[in-house]
PDB file of C-alpha atoms in Angstrom:
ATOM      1  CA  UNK A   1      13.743  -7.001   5.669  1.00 58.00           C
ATOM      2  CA  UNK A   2      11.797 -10.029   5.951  1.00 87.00           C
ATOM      3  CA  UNK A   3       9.919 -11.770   2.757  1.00 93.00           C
ATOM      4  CA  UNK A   4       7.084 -11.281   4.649  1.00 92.00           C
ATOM      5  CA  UNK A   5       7.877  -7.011   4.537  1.00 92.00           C
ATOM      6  CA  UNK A   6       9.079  -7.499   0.728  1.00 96.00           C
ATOM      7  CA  UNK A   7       5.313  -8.651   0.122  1.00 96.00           C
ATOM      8  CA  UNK A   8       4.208  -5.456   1.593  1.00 94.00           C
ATOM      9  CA  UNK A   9       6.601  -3.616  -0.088  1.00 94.00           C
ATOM     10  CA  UNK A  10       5.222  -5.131  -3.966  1.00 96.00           C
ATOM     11  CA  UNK A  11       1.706  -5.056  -2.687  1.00 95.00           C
ATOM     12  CA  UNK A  12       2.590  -1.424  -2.459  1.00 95.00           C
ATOM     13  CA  UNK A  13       4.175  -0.265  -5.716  1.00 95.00           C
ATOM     14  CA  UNK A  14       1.880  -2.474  -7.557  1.00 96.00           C
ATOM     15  CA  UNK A  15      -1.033  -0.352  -5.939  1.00 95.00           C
ATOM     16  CA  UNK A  16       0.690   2.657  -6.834  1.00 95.00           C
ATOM     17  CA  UNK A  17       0.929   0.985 -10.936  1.00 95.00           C
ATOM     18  CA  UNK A  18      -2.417  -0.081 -11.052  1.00 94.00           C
ATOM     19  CA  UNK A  19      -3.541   3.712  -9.847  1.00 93.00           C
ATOM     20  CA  UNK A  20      -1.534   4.669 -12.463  1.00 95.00           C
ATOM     21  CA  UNK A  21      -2.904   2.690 -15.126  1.00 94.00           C
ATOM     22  CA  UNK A  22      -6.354   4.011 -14.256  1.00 93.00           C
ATOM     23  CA  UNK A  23      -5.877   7.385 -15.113  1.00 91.00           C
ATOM     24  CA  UNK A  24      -3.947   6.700 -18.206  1.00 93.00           C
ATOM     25  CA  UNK A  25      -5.937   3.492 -19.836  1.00 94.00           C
ATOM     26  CA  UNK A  26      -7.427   4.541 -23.492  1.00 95.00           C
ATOM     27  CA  UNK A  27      -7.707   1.267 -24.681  1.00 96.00           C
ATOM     28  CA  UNK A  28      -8.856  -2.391 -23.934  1.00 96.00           C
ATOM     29  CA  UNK A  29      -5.303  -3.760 -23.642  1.00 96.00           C
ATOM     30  CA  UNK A  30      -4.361  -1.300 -21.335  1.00 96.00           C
ATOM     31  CA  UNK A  31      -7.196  -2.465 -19.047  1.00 96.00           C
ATOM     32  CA  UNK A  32      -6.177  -5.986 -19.584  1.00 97.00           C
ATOM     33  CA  UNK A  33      -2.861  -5.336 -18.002  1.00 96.00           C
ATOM     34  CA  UNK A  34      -4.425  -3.059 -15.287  1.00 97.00           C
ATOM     35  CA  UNK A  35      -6.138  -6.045 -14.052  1.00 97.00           C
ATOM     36  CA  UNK A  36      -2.809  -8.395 -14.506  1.00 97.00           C
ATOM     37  CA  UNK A  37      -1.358  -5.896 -12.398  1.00 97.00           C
ATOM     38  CA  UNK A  38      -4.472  -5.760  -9.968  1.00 96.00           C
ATOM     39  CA  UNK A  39      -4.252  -9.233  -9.993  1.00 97.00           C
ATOM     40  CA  UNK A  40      -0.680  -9.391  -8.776  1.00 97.00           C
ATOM     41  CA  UNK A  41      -0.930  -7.067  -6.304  1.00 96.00           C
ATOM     42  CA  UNK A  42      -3.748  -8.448  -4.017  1.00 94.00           C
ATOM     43  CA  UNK A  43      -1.381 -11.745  -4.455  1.00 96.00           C
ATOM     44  CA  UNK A  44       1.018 -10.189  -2.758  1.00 96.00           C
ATOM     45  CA  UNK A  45      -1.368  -8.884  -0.591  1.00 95.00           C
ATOM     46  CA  UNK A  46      -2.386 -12.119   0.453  1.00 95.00           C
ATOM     47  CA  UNK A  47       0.740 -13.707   0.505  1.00 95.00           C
ATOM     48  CA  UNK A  48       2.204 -10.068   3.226  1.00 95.00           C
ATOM     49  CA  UNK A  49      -1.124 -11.439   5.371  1.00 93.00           C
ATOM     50  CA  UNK A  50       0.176 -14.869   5.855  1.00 94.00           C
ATOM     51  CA  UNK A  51       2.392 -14.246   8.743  1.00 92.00           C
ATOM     52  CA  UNK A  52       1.982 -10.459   9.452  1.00 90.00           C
ATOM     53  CA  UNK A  53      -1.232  -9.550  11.119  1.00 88.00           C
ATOM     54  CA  UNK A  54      -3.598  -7.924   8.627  1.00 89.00           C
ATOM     55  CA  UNK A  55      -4.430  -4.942  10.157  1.00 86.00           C
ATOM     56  CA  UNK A  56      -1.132  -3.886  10.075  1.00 86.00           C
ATOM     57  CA  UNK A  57      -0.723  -4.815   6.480  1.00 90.00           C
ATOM     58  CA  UNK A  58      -3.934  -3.594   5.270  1.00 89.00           C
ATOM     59  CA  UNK A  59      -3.260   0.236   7.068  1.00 88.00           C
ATOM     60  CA  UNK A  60       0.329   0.501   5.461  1.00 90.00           C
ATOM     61  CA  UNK A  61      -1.410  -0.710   1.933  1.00 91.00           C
ATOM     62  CA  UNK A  62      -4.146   1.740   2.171  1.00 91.00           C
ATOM     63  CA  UNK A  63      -1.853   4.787   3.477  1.00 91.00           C
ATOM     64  CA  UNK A  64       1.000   4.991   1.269  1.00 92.00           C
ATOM     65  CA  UNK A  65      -1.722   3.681  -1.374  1.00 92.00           C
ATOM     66  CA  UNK A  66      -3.491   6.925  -0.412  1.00 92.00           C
ATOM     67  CA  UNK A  67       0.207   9.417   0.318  1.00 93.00           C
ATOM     68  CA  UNK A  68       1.400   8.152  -3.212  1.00 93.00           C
ATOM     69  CA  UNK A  69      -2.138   8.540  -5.077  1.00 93.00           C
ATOM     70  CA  UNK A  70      -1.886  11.864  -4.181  1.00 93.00           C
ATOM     71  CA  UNK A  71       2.028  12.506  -4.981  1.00 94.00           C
ATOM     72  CA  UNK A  72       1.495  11.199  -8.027  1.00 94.00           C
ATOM     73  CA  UNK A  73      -1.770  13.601  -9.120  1.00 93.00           C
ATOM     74  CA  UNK A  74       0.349  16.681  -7.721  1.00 94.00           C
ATOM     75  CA  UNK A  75       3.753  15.258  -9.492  1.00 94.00           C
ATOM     76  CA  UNK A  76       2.488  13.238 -12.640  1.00 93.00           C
ATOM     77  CA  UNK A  77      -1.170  14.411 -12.908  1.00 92.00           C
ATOM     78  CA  UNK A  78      -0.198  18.787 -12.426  1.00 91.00           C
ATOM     79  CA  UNK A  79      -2.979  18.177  -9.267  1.00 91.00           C
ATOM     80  CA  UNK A  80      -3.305  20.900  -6.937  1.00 94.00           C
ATOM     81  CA  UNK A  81      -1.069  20.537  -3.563  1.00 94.00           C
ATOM     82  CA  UNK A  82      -2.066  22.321  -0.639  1.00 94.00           C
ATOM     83  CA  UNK A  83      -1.003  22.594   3.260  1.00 96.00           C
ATOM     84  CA  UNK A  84      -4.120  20.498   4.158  1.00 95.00           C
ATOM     85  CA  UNK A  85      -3.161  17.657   1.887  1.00 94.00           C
ATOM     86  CA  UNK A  86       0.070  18.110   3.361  1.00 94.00           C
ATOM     87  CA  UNK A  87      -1.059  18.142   6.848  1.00 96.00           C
ATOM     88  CA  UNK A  88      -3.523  15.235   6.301  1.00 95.00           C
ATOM     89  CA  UNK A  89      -0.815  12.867   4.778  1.00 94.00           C
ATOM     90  CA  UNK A  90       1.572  13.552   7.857  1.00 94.00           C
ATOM     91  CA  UNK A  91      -1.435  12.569   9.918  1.00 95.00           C
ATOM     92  CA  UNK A  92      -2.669   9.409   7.865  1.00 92.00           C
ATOM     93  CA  UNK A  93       0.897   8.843   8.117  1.00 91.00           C
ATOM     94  CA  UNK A  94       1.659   8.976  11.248  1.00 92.00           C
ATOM     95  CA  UNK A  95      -1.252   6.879  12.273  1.00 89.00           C
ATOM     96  CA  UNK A  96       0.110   3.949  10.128  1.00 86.00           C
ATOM     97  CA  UNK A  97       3.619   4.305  12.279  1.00 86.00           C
ATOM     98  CA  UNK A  98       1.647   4.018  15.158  1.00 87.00           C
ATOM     99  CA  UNK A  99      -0.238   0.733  14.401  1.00 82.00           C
ATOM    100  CA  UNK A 100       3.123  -0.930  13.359  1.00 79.00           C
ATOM    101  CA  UNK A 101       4.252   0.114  16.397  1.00 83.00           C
ATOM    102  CA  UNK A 102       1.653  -0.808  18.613  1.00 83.00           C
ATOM    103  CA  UNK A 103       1.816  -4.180  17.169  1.00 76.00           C
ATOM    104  CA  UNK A 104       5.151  -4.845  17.569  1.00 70.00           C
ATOM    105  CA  UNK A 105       4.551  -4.039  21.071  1.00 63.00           C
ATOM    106  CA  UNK A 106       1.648  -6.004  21.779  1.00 57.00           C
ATOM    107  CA  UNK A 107       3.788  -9.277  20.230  1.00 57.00           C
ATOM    108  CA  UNK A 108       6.497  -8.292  22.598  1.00 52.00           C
ATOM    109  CA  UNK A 109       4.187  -8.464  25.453  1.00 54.00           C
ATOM    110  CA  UNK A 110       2.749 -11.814  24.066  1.00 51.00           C
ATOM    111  CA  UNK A 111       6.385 -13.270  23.868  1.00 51.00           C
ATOM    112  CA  UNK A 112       7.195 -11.729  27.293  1.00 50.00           C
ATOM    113  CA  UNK A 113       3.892 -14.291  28.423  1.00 52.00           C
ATOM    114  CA  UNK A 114       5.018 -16.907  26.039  1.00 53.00           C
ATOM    115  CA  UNK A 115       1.682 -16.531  24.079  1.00 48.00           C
ATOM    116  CA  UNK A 116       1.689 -16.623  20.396  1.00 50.00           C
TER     117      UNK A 116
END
């Protein structure tokens, strides 16, 4: 894995923190570090955008963003799962593999044409 993928990768779990920070904040410290934390995470946002295109980045922040929000209400949170959240995540998943993979095949055309 690539740095660039290990940004992702933070920018991910860091989502996933702050998320859980917002459902469990009582006080104003614990807001403080929620926006540390948010703070962080749209670093290594940023930084995941710098050499990977951003739509890419932005779809696999926002989906497992979206798949682990709502693990973690079922799992954490005793949130309701049903077989259309279970359906829906397969599907919001399954779109996110598809960009990734539709980008790495338009840069393998562009390389192919020696355009980059």
């Amino acid at each position: 894995m690539t740095k660039d993928w290990l940004y992702v990768a933070l920018t991910c779990l860091f989502e996933l923190i702050w998320v859980f920070g917002f459902n469990t904040a009582s006080t104003w410290w614990h807001w403080a570090i929620i926006l540390v934390i948010i703070a962080v995470d749209f670093h290594f946002l940023s930084k995941a955008c710098e050499n990977l295109p951003t739509g890419t980045v932005y779809a696999i922040f926002a989906g497992i963003g979206t798949i682990g929000t709502t693990l973690m209400d079922v799992f954490i949170f005793e949130g309701e799962f049903s077989l259309a959240k279970g359906i829906f995540m397969v599907i919001l998943l399954a779109g996110v593999i598809g960009l990734k993979l539709a980008d790495n095949h338009t840069n393998d055309e562009n390389d192919l044409k020696g355009v980059h």
